[in-house]
Amino acid sequence: MYFVDRSVAVIKPKAPFLAWLNAVPDNDMIELTLDALRADSTVILLPEFDEPEEAVAHVDEIFEQLFRLELASWYEDESLWPQDRSLKTFWEWFDVEIHSTLLDTVDADIMNSPLDPA
């Protein structure tokens, strides 16, 4: 195992996100539960931080990208997205768990590719 010089944030949807999903017009998905929605959450790597507040501040800096990513993972049509995508709304719609220790258990290089910035 190897220590990785990153922290981790787990982005977990909250009830307002679920309410938006279930209210999208012509939604043909089965009725989701919050537990089901939170069971497989987005995990992002962050720089290492000395204090959890520093990690939260970093999430604040990139919240627009995270909000867009979460919305687009369900609906790419931005006209279906909520109009209010402010920092305040982000924190009302998502819990963010910060974890300071990341271990790599795979003895191979990590492959990565840039995310579409749109």
Short mmCIF file of C-alpha atoms in Angstrom, two decimals:
data_model
loop_
_atom_site.label_atom_id
_atom_site.label_comp_id
_atom_site.label_asym_id
_atom_site.label_seq_id
_atom_site.Cartn_x
_atom_site.Cartn_y
_atom_site.Cartn_z
CA MET A 1 0.00 0.00 0.00
CA TYR A 2 1.06 3.55 -0.67
CA PHE A 3 0.13 6.84 0.96
CA VAL A 4 -1.19 9.30 -1.62
CA ASP A 5 -0.47 12.99 -1.16
CA ARG A 6 -4.12 13.99 -1.45
CA SER A 7 -7.19 14.38 0.70
CA VAL A 8 -10.61 13.13 -0.33
CA ALA A 9 -14.07 14.68 -0.41
CA VAL A 10 -17.23 12.60 -0.76
CA ILE A 11 -20.12 14.57 -2.29
CA LYS A 12 -23.44 13.19 -1.03
CA PRO A 13 -26.78 14.49 -2.32
CA LYS A 14 -29.33 15.71 0.22
CA ALA A 15 -33.13 15.88 0.13
CA PRO A 16 -33.36 19.05 -2.06
CA PHE A 17 -31.33 17.33 -4.79
CA LEU A 18 -33.62 14.31 -4.63
CA ALA A 19 -36.68 16.58 -4.77
CA TRP A 20 -35.29 18.26 -7.91
CA LEU A 21 -34.62 14.88 -9.55
CA ASN A 22 -38.13 13.64 -8.83
CA ALA A 23 -39.67 16.92 -10.07
CA VAL A 24 -37.95 17.02 -13.48
CA PRO A 25 -40.70 17.03 -16.15
CA ASP A 26 -41.18 13.75 -18.01
CA ASN A 27 -38.93 11.98 -15.52
CA ASP A 28 -39.10 8.32 -16.50
CA MET A 29 -36.84 7.09 -13.70
CA ILE A 30 -38.16 4.94 -10.94
CA GLU A 31 -38.83 6.84 -7.72
CA LEU A 32 -35.45 7.16 -6.04
CA THR A 33 -34.85 7.20 -2.32
CA LEU A 34 -32.29 9.37 -0.60
CA ASP A 35 -30.52 6.28 0.74
CA ALA A 36 -30.23 4.85 -2.78
CA LEU A 37 -29.00 8.17 -4.15
CA ARG A 38 -26.34 8.51 -1.45
CA ALA A 39 -25.18 4.87 -1.68
CA ASP A 40 -22.87 5.57 -4.64
CA SER A 41 -21.55 9.11 -4.26
CA THR A 42 -19.00 11.16 -6.15
CA VAL A 43 -15.53 11.14 -4.62
CA ILE A 44 -12.98 13.80 -5.51
CA LEU A 45 -9.31 14.15 -4.72
CA LEU A 46 -8.20 17.37 -3.05
CA PRO A 47 -4.79 18.73 -2.17
CA GLU A 48 -3.49 17.71 1.25
CA PHE A 49 -4.64 20.07 4.00
CA ASP A 50 -3.57 20.64 7.58
CA GLU A 51 -7.07 21.61 8.71
CA PRO A 52 -10.50 20.40 7.50
CA GLU A 53 -11.56 24.04 7.08
CA GLU A 54 -8.93 24.41 4.35
CA ALA A 55 -10.47 21.50 2.45
CA VAL A 56 -13.94 23.03 2.80
CA ALA A 57 -12.58 26.34 1.48
CA HIS A 58 -11.17 24.46 -1.53
CA VAL A 59 -14.57 22.86 -2.17
CA ASP A 60 -16.07 26.37 -1.99
CA GLU A 61 -13.64 27.44 -4.74
CA ILE A 62 -14.70 24.62 -7.08
CA PHE A 63 -18.37 24.30 -6.09
CA GLU A 64 -19.64 25.48 -9.50
CA GLN A 65 -17.82 22.65 -11.28
CA LEU A 66 -19.01 20.14 -8.68
CA PHE A 67 -22.62 21.36 -8.89
CA ARG A 68 -22.57 21.14 -12.70
CA LEU A 69 -20.99 17.68 -12.55
CA GLU A 70 -23.67 16.37 -10.19
CA LEU A 71 -26.53 17.83 -12.24
CA ALA A 72 -25.07 16.67 -15.56
CA SER A 73 -24.63 13.15 -14.23
CA TRP A 74 -28.45 12.95 -14.29
CA TYR A 75 -29.51 15.41 -17.00
CA GLU A 76 -27.25 16.98 -19.61
CA ASP A 77 -30.00 19.38 -20.71
CA GLU A 78 -29.17 22.50 -18.70
CA SER A 79 -32.69 23.86 -19.18
CA LEU A 80 -33.80 21.21 -16.68
CA TRP A 81 -31.30 22.35 -14.08
CA PRO A 82 -32.33 24.57 -11.18
CA GLN A 83 -31.80 28.27 -11.79
CA ASP A 84 -30.23 28.86 -8.38
CA ARG A 85 -26.84 27.19 -8.37
CA SER A 86 -25.23 29.42 -5.78
CA LEU A 87 -22.72 28.37 -3.14
CA LYS A 88 -25.50 28.51 -0.55
CA THR A 89 -27.66 26.18 -2.64
CA PHE A 90 -24.74 23.81 -3.18
CA TRP A 91 -24.33 23.37 0.58
CA GLU A 92 -28.11 22.98 1.00
CA TRP A 93 -28.15 20.25 -1.67
CA PHE A 94 -24.99 18.32 -0.75
CA ASP A 95 -23.15 16.99 2.26
CA VAL A 96 -19.39 16.98 1.82
CA GLU A 97 -17.32 14.55 3.87
CA ILE A 98 -13.63 15.40 4.08
CA HIS A 99 -11.12 12.60 4.66
CA SER A 100 -7.44 13.28 5.16
CA THR A 101 -5.91 9.85 4.54
CA LEU A 102 -5.83 8.21 1.14
CA LEU A 103 -4.12 4.89 0.54
CA ASP A 104 -3.53 3.28 -2.83
CA THR A 105 -3.77 -0.51 -2.63
CA VAL A 106 -3.02 -1.09 -6.31
CA ASP A 107 0.55 -1.55 -7.44
CA ALA A 108 0.11 0.20 -10.78
CA ASP A 109 0.19 3.75 -12.07
CA ILE A 110 -3.01 5.79 -11.83
CA MET A 111 -4.39 6.71 -15.23
CA ASN A 112 -6.27 9.97 -15.54
CA SER A 113 -7.74 12.18 -18.22
CA PRO A 114 -9.09 15.71 -18.09
CA LEU A 115 -12.78 16.22 -17.34
CA ASP A 116 -14.71 18.27 -19.89
CA PRO A 117 -14.62 21.76 -18.33
CA ALA A 118 -18.06 22.72 -19.68
#
